Amino acid sequence: MDRIRIVGGAKLNGTIPISGAKNAALPLMIASLLTDRTVTLENLPRLADVSQLVRILSNHGVDYSIDGRRQGEGSEAGQTVHMTAREIVDTTAPYELVSRMRASFWVIAPLLARCGEARVSLPGGCAIGTRPVDLLLMALEKLGGSIEIEGGYAVAKAPKGLRGAEITFPKVTVGGTHVALMAAALAQGTTVLHNAAREPEVIDLAELLNKMGAKITGAGQSTVEITGVARLNGAKHRVLPDRIEAGTYAMAVAMTGGDVLLEGAQAHDFQAALDVLALSGATVESTNEGVRVSRNGGPILPVDVETAPFPAFPTDLQAQFMALMTRANGVSRITETIFENRFMHVQELARFGARIKLDGDSAVVEGVPVLKGAPVMATDLRASASLVIAALAAEGETMIQRVYHLDRGFEALERKLSLCGAEVERISAGG
Ligand code: EPZ
């Protein structure tokens, strides 16, 4: 298994190109199941989760091709892919494929809407909480699907097609909103979603669906209306920039000091995180080219943070922000309200000398003046990013094991950081 070696202490200076968003790319790719025409996605990131989803979609009959690199295009440029599900050859998504990535469960929606049946293994994914799918299934049932759980599979049927409905989510769910959008797009009649997720990735999916001929209004607000159509067409769409990747590097710069342009990042997609960074002493500036973050000289100030659905501070940046707070000149409280078990990074951050106490759904972080490099283990995707941030500021060497977690969601992490002056290298298995 690959490892990442980091020698801390260098400031970050330069430009980091922000890749296409993993959490937008996955639902956009899944939406290709809704039509027999070609969906073209530009700016698709090169990530393990994207490759895994390609395997899953191929199993259903999706043909997938990638454009070659164009003249003058750097290796960091996102890929352009074409996906065509001319015929759905299999409506089962098996355990071996789905258990490795939770988002792959979302194929249940287009399969049910287009074929009237789907058999999808209950999901796996990062170990950050129980993460049920009851609300996704509730949405499909409201749309007229009948659902049974059999042998670890959700078996959904709608032989006469789906029909529009009022769906009220008791809790904001990104996956539930994606599933409802895709299923309702091909249902008969009008669907209204109440308490829908407002994340930028939801807007991106709705934009692609509308380009395909869907009739969706209100995406990005709590109430979304979808008028179903009989069939959807192909379309071309550019994946939005990854706000979590951008937020992660923003926190890395706030941690090490320096000055970095996060090229292509859109401040309005992660404004709450940028506001918190500004309170912690970093300088944040939104420019035409992206978002510029710097910290020169001043101390890291403690800031209390609570995660919540968009537009509030995202749970996917909680671990990274905690890494930053380990070096603050005071005490901060970080409260996680989305996932009950998303504190696995706490014990790994302690290996650097961080002082963190858990108190229910909060972590109380007492900043220390110095972190020291250590051998640590990545436990989930975003937790791994917090270890990278701590390592960049720690004295001496850190060796991060199990970096396959990072490869799920951060494209070319070590290259992007080294280009800004960090001492970071990947040590390949056997190397
Ligand atoms: C998406 O997961 C993201 N994944 C997650 O990112 C992100 O942390 C999460 O949204 C919250 O922003 C992708 O987009 C691929 P939810 P999702 O449904 O859709 C509860 C990362 O690191 N819930 O919005 O699965 C759930 O347990 C990943 O990139 C139910 O109770 O999250 C949680 O407490 C990790 N029943 C809350 O809702 C359900 O049926 C929000 O979850 C569904 C969810």
Tab-separated table of C-alpha atoms and ligand atoms in Angstrom:
chain	number	residue	atom	x	y	z
A	1	MET	CA	0.000	0.000	0.000
A	2	ASP	CA	1.259	3.484	-0.870
A	3	ARG	CA	2.348	5.898	1.839
A	4	ILE	CA	2.861	9.653	1.834
A	5	ARG	CA	5.918	11.169	3.453
A	6	ILE	CA	5.816	14.810	4.491
A	7	VAL	CA	8.527	16.902	6.098
A	8	GLY	CA	6.793	19.855	7.687
A	9	GLY	CA	7.795	23.469	8.052
A	10	ALA	CA	7.645	24.909	4.529
A	11	LYS	CA	5.220	27.711	3.747
A	12	LEU	CA	2.927	27.207	0.780
A	13	ASN	CA	3.319	29.716	-2.043
A	14	GLY	CA	2.030	29.564	-5.605
A	15	THR	CA	-1.027	28.334	-7.502
A	16	ILE	CA	-3.100	25.201	-6.941
A	17	PRO	CA	-5.487	24.285	-9.756
A	18	ILE	CA	-8.778	23.071	-8.279
A	19	SER	CA	-10.168	19.898	-9.859
A	20	GLY	CA	-13.760	19.066	-10.730
A	21	ALA	CA	-15.815	18.195	-7.644
A	22	LYS	CA	-15.993	14.518	-6.725
A	23	ASN	CA	-19.386	14.954	-5.091
A	24	ALA	CA	-20.793	16.586	-8.214
A	25	ALA	CA	-19.093	14.197	-10.645
A	26	LEU	CA	-20.644	11.095	-9.060
A	27	PRO	CA	-24.336	12.078	-9.373
A	28	LEU	CA	-23.692	13.627	-12.817
A	29	MET	CA	-22.227	10.333	-14.033
A	30	ILE	CA	-25.140	8.397	-12.530
A	31	ALA	CA	-27.589	10.653	-14.373
A	32	SER	CA	-26.263	9.196	-17.648
A	33	LEU	CA	-28.387	6.115	-16.858
A	34	LEU	CA	-31.533	8.195	-17.418
A	35	THR	CA	-31.125	8.447	-21.201
A	36	ASP	CA	-30.122	6.352	-24.213
A	37	ARG	CA	-28.269	9.387	-25.600
A	38	THR	CA	-24.723	10.511	-24.828
A	39	VAL	CA	-23.949	12.590	-21.755
A	40	THR	CA	-20.613	14.383	-22.016
A	41	LEU	CA	-18.931	15.581	-18.843
A	42	GLU	CA	-15.989	17.974	-18.930
A	43	ASN	CA	-13.589	18.637	-16.048
A	44	LEU	CA	-14.078	15.172	-14.551
A	45	PRO	CA	-11.455	14.588	-11.836
A	46	ARG	CA	-9.103	11.574	-11.911
A	47	LEU	CA	-10.097	9.868	-8.687
A	48	ALA	CA	-10.473	6.328	-7.388
A	49	ASP	CA	-14.191	6.942	-6.697
A	50	VAL	CA	-14.758	8.027	-10.310
A	51	SER	CA	-13.033	4.862	-11.625
A	52	GLN	CA	-15.083	2.719	-9.257
A	53	LEU	CA	-18.308	4.320	-10.464
A	54	VAL	CA	-17.269	3.697	-14.085
A	55	ARG	CA	-17.059	-0.027	-13.244
A	56	ILE	CA	-20.527	0.057	-11.688
A	57	LEU	CA	-22.113	1.958	-14.580
A	58	SER	CA	-20.447	-0.312	-17.179
A	59	ASN	CA	-22.120	-3.239	-15.465
A	60	HIS	CA	-25.500	-1.615	-16.208
A	61	GLY	CA	-24.531	-1.111	-19.855
A	62	VAL	CA	-22.965	2.353	-19.974
A	63	ASP	CA	-20.326	2.815	-22.700
A	64	TYR	CA	-17.605	5.128	-21.497
A	65	SER	CA	-14.898	6.900	-23.491
A	66	ILE	CA	-12.326	9.521	-22.543
A	67	ASP	CA	-11.016	12.218	-24.896
A	68	GLY	CA	-7.262	12.332	-25.343
A	69	ARG	CA	-5.247	15.262	-24.091
A	70	ARG	CA	-5.405	18.367	-26.314
A	71	GLN	CA	-2.403	20.373	-27.434
A	72	GLY	CA	-1.246	22.741	-24.700
A	73	GLU	CA	-3.343	20.997	-22.056
A	74	GLY	CA	-1.473	20.162	-18.834
A	75	SER	CA	-1.763	16.774	-17.134
A	76	GLU	CA	-3.796	18.465	-14.376
A	77	ALA	CA	-6.591	19.492	-16.769
A	78	GLY	CA	-9.839	17.642	-16.069
A	79	GLN	CA	-10.906	14.844	-18.384
A	80	THR	CA	-13.732	14.998	-20.910
A	81	VAL	CA	-15.745	11.779	-20.924
A	82	HIS	CA	-18.690	10.543	-22.945
A	83	MET	CA	-21.195	8.181	-21.356
A	84	THR	CA	-23.934	6.388	-23.251
A	85	ALA	CA	-26.451	3.996	-21.698
A	86	ARG	CA	-28.035	2.972	-25.017
A	87	GLU	CA	-29.598	-0.013	-23.320
A	88	ILE	CA	-29.737	-0.961	-19.642
A	89	VAL	CA	-28.510	-4.548	-19.698
A	90	ASP	CA	-28.680	-5.230	-15.961
A	91	THR	CA	-30.786	-3.507	-13.286
A	92	THR	CA	-28.865	-5.126	-10.411
A	93	ALA	CA	-26.011	-3.256	-8.689
A	94	PRO	CA	-24.167	-6.003	-6.806
A	95	TYR	CA	-22.730	-5.912	-3.303
A	96	GLU	CA	-19.101	-6.341	-4.490
A	97	LEU	CA	-19.337	-3.051	-6.396
A	98	VAL	CA	-21.698	-0.910	-4.278
A	99	SER	CA	-20.251	-1.763	-0.862
A	100	ARG	CA	-17.093	0.214	-1.670
A	101	MET	CA	-18.772	3.524	-2.340
A	102	ARG	CA	-21.949	4.810	-0.792
A	103	ALA	CA	-22.909	7.171	-3.613
A	104	SER	CA	-23.220	4.225	-6.006
A	105	PHE	CA	-26.492	3.361	-4.233
A	106	TRP	CA	-27.985	6.381	-6.033
A	107	VAL	CA	-28.168	4.323	-9.277
A	108	ILE	CA	-31.414	2.995	-7.815
A	109	ALA	CA	-33.218	6.176	-8.925
A	110	PRO	CA	-32.439	6.255	-12.658
A	111	LEU	CA	-32.755	2.465	-12.972
A	112	LEU	CA	-36.196	2.507	-11.349
A	113	ALA	CA	-37.357	5.553	-13.322
A	114	ARG	CA	-36.158	4.267	-16.694
A	115	CYS	CA	-36.646	0.488	-16.382
A	116	GLY	CA	-39.375	0.204	-13.721
A	117	GLU	CA	-37.133	-1.968	-11.552
A	118	ALA	CA	-33.841	-1.917	-9.697
A	119	ARG	CA	-32.046	-4.229	-7.313
A	120	VAL	CA	-29.271	-2.404	-5.513
A	121	SER	CA	-27.083	-3.599	-2.667
A	122	LEU	CA	-27.317	-1.530	0.496
A	123	PRO	CA	-24.246	0.735	0.531
A	124	GLY	CA	-20.888	0.974	2.299
A	125	GLY	CA	-18.502	3.946	2.098
A	126	CYS	CA	-16.456	5.918	4.636
A	127	ALA	CA	-16.820	4.787	8.246
A	128	ILE	CA	-18.163	8.099	9.563
A	129	GLY	CA	-21.496	7.037	11.032
A	130	THR	CA	-24.412	4.720	10.397
A	131	ARG	CA	-25.543	6.607	7.273
A	132	PRO	CA	-28.912	4.997	6.558
A	133	VAL	CA	-30.787	5.215	3.237
A	134	ASP	CA	-34.330	5.349	4.679
A	135	LEU	CA	-34.981	8.858	3.312
A	136	LEU	CA	-33.838	7.907	-0.187
A	137	LEU	CA	-36.217	4.950	-0.152
A	138	MET	CA	-39.000	7.129	1.314
A	139	ALA	CA	-38.652	9.516	-1.632
A	140	LEU	CA	-38.875	6.675	-4.159
A	141	GLU	CA	-41.913	5.220	-2.380
A	142	LYS	CA	-43.657	8.605	-2.468
A	143	LEU	CA	-43.054	8.618	-6.216
A	144	GLY	CA	-44.895	5.307	-6.462
A	145	GLY	CA	-42.052	2.801	-6.207
A	146	SER	CA	-42.604	-0.284	-4.080
A	147	ILE	CA	-39.527	-1.246	-2.094
A	148	GLU	CA	-38.548	-4.421	-0.251
A	149	ILE	CA	-35.270	-5.202	1.468
A	150	GLU	CA	-34.223	-8.725	0.468
A	151	GLY	CA	-30.907	-10.340	1.331
A	152	GLY	CA	-29.074	-7.041	1.785
A	153	TYR	CA	-30.542	-5.547	-1.398
A	154	ALA	CA	-33.133	-2.820	-1.885
A	155	VAL	CA	-35.500	-4.196	-4.508
A	156	ALA	CA	-37.536	-1.409	-6.096
A	157	LYS	CA	-40.384	-1.814	-8.563
A	158	ALA	CA	-42.630	0.548	-10.498
A	159	PRO	CA	-43.920	-1.442	-13.463
A	160	LYS	CA	-46.288	1.349	-14.527
A	161	GLY	CA	-43.706	4.087	-14.043
A	162	LEU	CA	-43.307	6.690	-11.320
A	163	ARG	CA	-45.724	9.556	-10.664
A	164	GLY	CA	-45.133	13.017	-9.229
A	165	ALA	CA	-45.665	13.618	-5.507
A	166	GLU	CA	-45.061	16.012	-2.602
A	167	ILE	CA	-41.952	14.888	-0.724
A	168	THR	CA	-40.972	16.450	2.578
A	169	PHE	CA	-37.557	15.467	3.901
A	170	PRO	CA	-37.538	15.434	7.727
A	171	LYS	CA	-33.788	15.999	7.568
A	172	VAL	CA	-31.692	17.651	4.853
A	173	THR	CA	-30.091	14.924	2.751
A	174	VAL	CA	-27.867	15.485	-0.264
A	175	GLY	CA	-28.234	11.904	-1.518
A	176	GLY	CA	-31.987	11.966	-0.918
A	177	THR	CA	-32.286	15.145	-2.971
A	178	HIS	CA	-30.160	13.733	-5.827
A	179	VAL	CA	-32.268	10.567	-5.899
A	180	ALA	CA	-35.556	12.489	-5.854
A	181	LEU	CA	-34.398	14.827	-8.662
A	182	MET	CA	-33.374	11.950	-10.933
A	183	ALA	CA	-36.471	9.844	-10.290
A	184	ALA	CA	-38.948	12.736	-10.528
A	185	ALA	CA	-37.397	13.940	-13.803
A	186	LEU	CA	-38.932	10.897	-15.549
A	187	ALA	CA	-42.106	10.600	-13.406
A	188	GLN	CA	-45.572	11.471	-14.705
A	189	GLY	CA	-46.751	14.812	-13.346
A	190	THR	CA	-45.257	17.295	-10.923
A	191	THR	CA	-43.120	16.651	-7.849
A	192	VAL	CA	-42.410	19.184	-5.129
A	193	LEU	CA	-39.485	18.635	-2.747
A	194	HIS	CA	-39.639	20.363	0.630
A	195	ASN	CA	-36.541	20.806	2.811
A	196	ALA	CA	-34.334	19.797	-0.120
A	197	ALA	CA	-30.543	19.997	0.166
A	198	ARG	CA	-29.178	23.306	-1.214
A	199	GLU	CA	-25.591	22.189	-1.831
A	200	PRO	CA	-23.841	23.437	-5.023
A	201	GLU	CA	-23.608	19.794	-6.157
A	202	VAL	CA	-27.435	19.592	-6.130
A	203	ILE	CA	-27.597	22.678	-8.359
A	204	ASP	CA	-25.012	21.120	-10.682
A	205	LEU	CA	-27.092	17.944	-11.049
A	206	ALA	CA	-30.273	19.936	-11.688
A	207	GLU	CA	-28.440	21.971	-14.354
A	208	LEU	CA	-27.349	18.830	-16.183
A	209	LEU	CA	-30.846	17.330	-15.940
A	210	ASN	CA	-32.368	20.529	-17.340
A	211	LYS	CA	-29.886	20.460	-20.235
A	212	MET	CA	-31.103	16.891	-20.847
A	213	GLY	CA	-34.670	18.207	-21.127
A	214	ALA	CA	-35.895	17.933	-17.519
A	215	LYS	CA	-38.078	20.666	-16.050
A	216	ILE	CA	-36.640	21.558	-12.656
A	217	THR	CA	-37.016	24.926	-10.937
A	218	GLY	CA	-35.743	26.066	-7.556
A	219	ALA	CA	-32.614	23.878	-7.255
A	220	GLY	CA	-30.399	25.490	-4.613
A	221	GLN	CA	-33.453	26.478	-2.571
A	222	SER	CA	-35.332	24.415	0.006
A	223	THR	CA	-38.356	23.954	-2.240
A	224	VAL	CA	-37.745	22.421	-5.649
A	225	GLU	CA	-40.348	21.710	-8.320
A	226	ILE	CA	-39.887	19.049	-10.984
A	227	THR	CA	-42.310	18.466	-13.842
A	228	GLY	CA	-41.694	15.012	-15.221
A	229	VAL	CA	-41.007	14.385	-18.922
A	230	ALA	CA	-41.387	11.167	-20.933
A	231	ARG	CA	-37.762	10.956	-21.990
A	232	LEU	CA	-34.467	12.742	-21.548
A	233	ASN	CA	-31.805	13.580	-24.150
A	234	GLY	CA	-28.042	13.703	-24.157
A	235	ALA	CA	-26.229	16.851	-22.997
A	236	LYS	CA	-22.805	18.339	-22.343
A	237	HIS	CA	-21.892	19.703	-18.933
A	238	ARG	CA	-18.815	20.932	-17.079
A	239	VAL	CA	-18.354	19.574	-13.536
A	240	LEU	CA	-18.223	22.398	-11.010
A	241	PRO	CA	-14.946	23.062	-9.118
A	242	ASP	CA	-14.424	21.069	-5.925
A	243	ARG	CA	-15.258	23.345	-2.971
A	244	ILE	CA	-14.011	20.753	-0.475
A	245	GLU	CA	-10.659	20.359	-2.223
A	246	ALA	CA	-10.373	24.168	-2.375
A	247	GLY	CA	-11.342	24.494	1.304
A	248	THR	CA	-8.778	21.857	2.254
A	249	TYR	CA	-5.916	23.720	0.560
A	250	ALA	CA	-7.192	27.011	1.983
A	251	MET	CA	-6.817	25.516	5.454
A	252	ALA	CA	-3.394	24.135	4.595
A	253	VAL	CA	-2.210	27.652	3.681
A	254	ALA	CA	-3.764	29.116	6.824
A	255	MET	CA	-1.836	26.452	8.744
A	256	THR	CA	1.628	26.796	7.157
A	257	GLY	CA	1.493	30.486	6.253
A	258	GLY	CA	2.243	31.698	2.716
A	259	ASP	CA	0.130	32.849	-0.195
A	260	VAL	CA	-1.721	30.579	-2.632
A	261	LEU	CA	-4.180	31.129	-5.473
A	262	LEU	CA	-6.792	28.352	-5.534
A	263	GLU	CA	-7.283	28.520	-9.269
A	264	GLY	CA	-10.859	28.063	-10.462
A	265	ALA	CA	-12.369	27.920	-6.950
A	266	GLN	CA	-15.686	29.755	-6.472
A	267	ALA	CA	-15.858	31.577	-3.138
A	268	HIS	CA	-19.678	31.437	-2.982
A	269	ASP	CA	-19.512	27.629	-2.921
A	270	PHE	CA	-17.613	27.602	0.397
A	271	GLN	CA	-18.129	31.087	1.807
A	272	ALA	CA	-18.879	29.844	5.345
A	273	ALA	CA	-15.491	28.104	5.483
A	274	LEU	CA	-13.723	31.165	4.055
A	275	ASP	CA	-15.426	33.393	6.647
A	276	VAL	CA	-14.179	31.133	9.425
A	277	LEU	CA	-10.668	31.174	7.964
A	278	ALA	CA	-10.732	34.973	7.919
A	279	LEU	CA	-11.739	34.953	11.607
A	280	SER	CA	-8.793	32.637	12.294
A	281	GLY	CA	-6.394	35.259	10.932
A	282	ALA	CA	-6.020	34.323	7.258
A	283	THR	CA	-6.550	36.808	4.429
A	284	VAL	CA	-9.074	35.669	1.862
A	285	GLU	CA	-9.700	37.361	-1.449
A	286	SER	CA	-12.020	36.326	-4.258
A	287	THR	CA	-10.570	37.141	-7.688
A	288	ASN	CA	-11.497	36.468	-11.328
A	289	GLU	CA	-9.074	33.557	-11.371
A	290	GLY	CA	-10.211	31.910	-8.137
A	291	VAL	CA	-9.739	32.418	-4.417
A	292	ARG	CA	-6.500	33.698	-2.917
A	293	VAL	CA	-5.649	32.733	0.651
A	294	SER	CA	-2.662	33.951	2.634
A	295	ARG	CA	-1.380	34.223	6.160
A	296	ASN	CA	1.808	36.065	6.823
A	297	GLY	CA	3.225	36.276	10.276
A	298	GLY	CA	0.174	36.650	12.498
A	299	PRO	CA	-1.012	33.944	14.893
A	300	ILE	CA	-3.761	31.395	14.206
A	301	LEU	CA	-6.778	32.527	16.230
A	302	PRO	CA	-9.250	30.040	17.770
A	303	VAL	CA	-12.738	29.977	16.205
A	304	ASP	CA	-15.743	27.869	17.256
A	305	VAL	CA	-17.439	26.047	14.420
A	306	GLU	CA	-20.564	23.951	13.970
A	307	THR	CA	-21.157	21.873	10.857
A	308	ALA	CA	-24.574	22.018	9.160
A	309	PRO	CA	-26.055	21.656	5.675
A	310	PHE	CA	-25.167	24.238	3.001
A	311	PRO	CA	-24.772	27.217	3.172
A	312	ALA	CA	-23.331	26.618	6.675
A	313	PHE	CA	-19.895	25.181	7.440
A	314	PRO	CA	-19.579	21.771	5.681
A	315	THR	CA	-18.976	18.531	7.545
A	316	ASP	CA	-16.515	17.603	4.785
A	317	LEU	CA	-14.150	20.362	6.042
A	318	GLN	CA	-14.551	19.680	9.754
A	319	ALA	CA	-11.481	17.442	10.133
A	320	GLN	CA	-9.273	19.823	8.144
A	321	PHE	CA	-10.383	22.785	10.247
A	322	MET	CA	-9.668	20.825	13.408
A	323	ALA	CA	-6.100	20.282	12.189
A	324	LEU	CA	-5.735	24.053	11.817
A	325	MET	CA	-7.140	24.696	15.292
A	326	THR	CA	-4.550	22.365	16.884
A	327	ARG	CA	-2.065	25.227	16.383
A	328	ALA	CA	-4.353	28.104	17.385
A	329	ASN	CA	-3.341	30.350	20.271
A	330	GLY	CA	-6.337	29.379	22.396
A	331	VAL	CA	-9.231	26.951	22.770
A	332	SER	CA	-11.850	26.240	20.097
A	333	ARG	CA	-14.948	24.044	20.075
A	334	ILE	CA	-15.861	22.141	16.916
A	335	THR	CA	-19.343	20.625	16.805
A	336	GLU	CA	-20.357	17.969	14.272
A	337	THR	CA	-24.100	17.872	13.626
A	338	ILE	CA	-24.257	15.793	10.413
A	339	PHE	CA	-22.442	12.505	11.129
A	340	GLU	CA	-22.246	11.069	14.633
A	341	ASN	CA	-18.927	9.289	14.234
A	342	ARG	CA	-16.859	11.769	12.317
A	343	PHE	CA	-14.078	12.249	14.861
A	344	MET	CA	-11.756	9.406	13.938
A	345	HIS	CA	-9.025	11.913	13.104
A	346	VAL	CA	-8.890	13.027	16.753
A	347	GLN	CA	-6.741	10.138	17.924
A	348	GLU	CA	-4.463	10.430	14.888
A	349	LEU	CA	-4.027	14.203	15.380
A	350	ALA	CA	-3.046	13.417	18.978
A	351	ARG	CA	0.027	11.599	17.606
A	352	PHE	CA	1.351	14.984	16.460
A	353	GLY	CA	0.984	16.288	20.011
A	354	ALA	CA	-2.434	17.924	19.466
A	355	ARG	CA	-4.624	18.385	22.563
A	356	ILE	CA	-8.216	17.486	21.757
A	357	LYS	CA	-10.959	16.284	24.096
A	358	LEU	CA	-14.235	14.844	22.873
A	359	ASP	CA	-17.392	16.082	24.542
A	360	GLY	CA	-20.481	14.466	22.979
A	361	ASP	CA	-20.852	15.778	19.455
A	362	SER	CA	-18.110	18.369	20.037
A	363	ALA	CA	-14.340	18.370	20.099
A	364	VAL	CA	-12.596	20.876	22.331
A	365	VAL	CA	-9.249	21.764	20.815
A	366	GLU	CA	-6.575	23.428	22.909
A	367	GLY	CA	-4.015	24.888	20.529
A	368	VAL	CA	-0.353	24.011	21.062
A	369	PRO	CA	2.678	25.993	19.852
A	370	VAL	CA	4.376	23.050	18.132
A	371	LEU	CA	3.269	19.824	16.409
A	372	LYS	CA	5.779	17.038	15.866
A	373	GLY	CA	5.816	14.668	12.864
A	374	ALA	CA	4.702	11.086	13.523
A	375	PRO	CA	3.610	7.891	11.798
A	376	VAL	CA	-0.159	8.160	11.360
A	377	MET	CA	-2.940	6.287	9.626
A	378	ALA	CA	-5.599	7.660	7.286
A	379	THR	CA	-9.048	6.497	8.432
A	380	ASP	CA	-11.435	8.140	5.997
A	381	LEU	CA	-11.201	10.557	3.105
A	382	ARG	CA	-11.469	13.939	4.819
A	383	ALA	CA	-9.790	12.731	8.033
A	384	SER	CA	-6.769	11.866	5.887
A	385	ALA	CA	-6.656	15.425	4.593
A	386	SER	CA	-6.501	16.685	8.187
A	387	LEU	CA	-3.396	14.573	8.758
A	388	VAL	CA	-1.759	16.107	5.681
A	389	ILE	CA	-2.488	19.609	7.026
A	390	ALA	CA	-1.047	18.771	10.453
A	391	ALA	CA	2.016	17.156	8.851
A	392	LEU	CA	2.714	20.229	6.698
A	393	ALA	CA	3.124	22.321	9.842
A	394	ALA	CA	4.736	19.712	12.088
A	395	GLU	CA	8.429	19.621	12.930
A	396	GLY	CA	10.160	16.690	11.244
A	397	GLU	CA	8.833	13.772	9.257
A	398	THR	CA	5.332	12.317	9.053
A	399	MET	CA	4.523	9.073	7.302
A	400	ILE	CA	0.821	8.657	6.404
A	401	GLN	CA	-0.333	5.070	5.876
A	402	ARG	CA	-3.419	3.930	3.954
A	403	VAL	CA	-3.417	6.808	1.511
A	404	TYR	CA	-5.943	5.029	-0.703
A	405	HIS	CA	-8.490	7.007	1.329
A	406	LEU	CA	-6.962	10.242	-0.006
A	407	ASP	CA	-6.930	8.905	-3.562
A	408	ARG	CA	-10.715	8.555	-3.404
A	409	GLY	CA	-11.176	12.317	-3.327
A	410	PHE	CA	-7.992	14.370	-3.863
A	411	GLU	CA	-6.499	14.462	-7.343
A	412	ALA	CA	-2.677	14.702	-7.490
A	413	LEU	CA	-2.454	15.924	-3.906
A	414	GLU	CA	1.294	15.477	-3.521
A	415	ARG	CA	2.029	17.174	-6.881
A	416	LYS	CA	-0.214	20.146	-6.118
A	417	LEU	CA	1.399	20.657	-2.707
A	418	SER	CA	5.002	20.174	-3.879
A	419	LEU	CA	4.521	22.781	-6.592
A	420	CYS	CA	3.783	25.245	-3.785
A	421	GLY	CA	6.956	24.370	-1.891
A	422	ALA	CA	5.861	21.555	0.436
A	423	GLU	CA	8.211	18.619	1.005
A	424	VAL	CA	5.858	15.770	0.203
A	425	GLU	CA	6.320	12.530	-1.704
A	426	ARG	CA	4.417	9.325	-2.353
A	427	ILE	CA	6.229	6.138	-1.546
A	428	SER	CA	4.703	3.433	-3.696
A	429	ALA	CA	4.054	-0.011	-2.330
A	430	GLY	CA	7.279	-1.963	-2.584
A	431	GLY	CA	9.181	1.322	-3.195
B	1	EPZ	C1	-23.074	13.552	0.806
B	1	EPZ	O1	-23.321	12.301	1.425
B	1	EPZ	C2	-21.602	13.587	0.477
B	1	EPZ	N1	-21.265	12.501	-0.421
B	1	EPZ	C3	-20.778	13.505	1.746
B	1	EPZ	O2	-19.420	13.631	1.414
B	1	EPZ	C4	-21.171	14.661	2.679
B	1	EPZ	O3	-20.480	14.538	3.891
B	1	EPZ	C5	-22.687	14.632	2.932
B	1	EPZ	O4	-23.399	14.636	1.668
B	1	EPZ	C6	-23.172	15.808	3.751
B	1	EPZ	O5	-22.829	17.000	3.104
B	1	EPZ	C7	-21.411	12.630	-1.730
B	1	EPZ	O6	-21.898	13.626	-2.221
B	1	EPZ	C8	-20.948	11.516	-2.584
B	1	EPZ	P1	-26.615	13.086	3.421
B	1	EPZ	P2	-24.796	11.787	1.659
B	1	EPZ	O7	-27.651	12.174	2.875
B	1	EPZ	O8	-25.646	12.278	0.546
B	1	EPZ	C9	-28.717	11.309	7.349
B	1	EPZ	C10	-17.134	13.004	1.384
B	1	EPZ	O9	-16.249	12.987	2.259
B	1	EPZ	N2	-29.518	10.460	6.454
B	1	EPZ	O10	-26.730	14.518	3.112
B	1	EPZ	O11	-24.708	10.341	1.891
B	1	EPZ	C11	-27.240	10.940	7.327
B	1	EPZ	O12	-26.990	9.844	8.178
B	1	EPZ	C12	-18.534	12.514	1.681
B	1	EPZ	O13	-16.944	13.405	0.230
B	1	EPZ	C13	-30.531	9.695	6.999
B	1	EPZ	O14	-30.777	9.706	8.200
B	1	EPZ	O15	-25.179	12.539	2.999
B	1	EPZ	C14	-26.608	12.213	7.784
B	1	EPZ	O16	-26.706	12.324	9.171
B	1	EPZ	C15	-18.640	11.852	3.003
B	1	EPZ	N3	-31.271	8.899	6.159
B	1	EPZ	C16	-27.491	13.291	7.152
B	1	EPZ	O17	-28.734	12.630	6.859
B	1	EPZ	C17	-31.039	8.863	4.815
B	1	EPZ	O18	-31.727	8.128	4.104
B	1	EPZ	C18	-26.968	13.910	5.867
B	1	EPZ	O19	-26.559	12.886	4.993
B	1	EPZ	C19	-30.016	9.662	4.274
B	1	EPZ	C20	-29.262	10.466	5.122
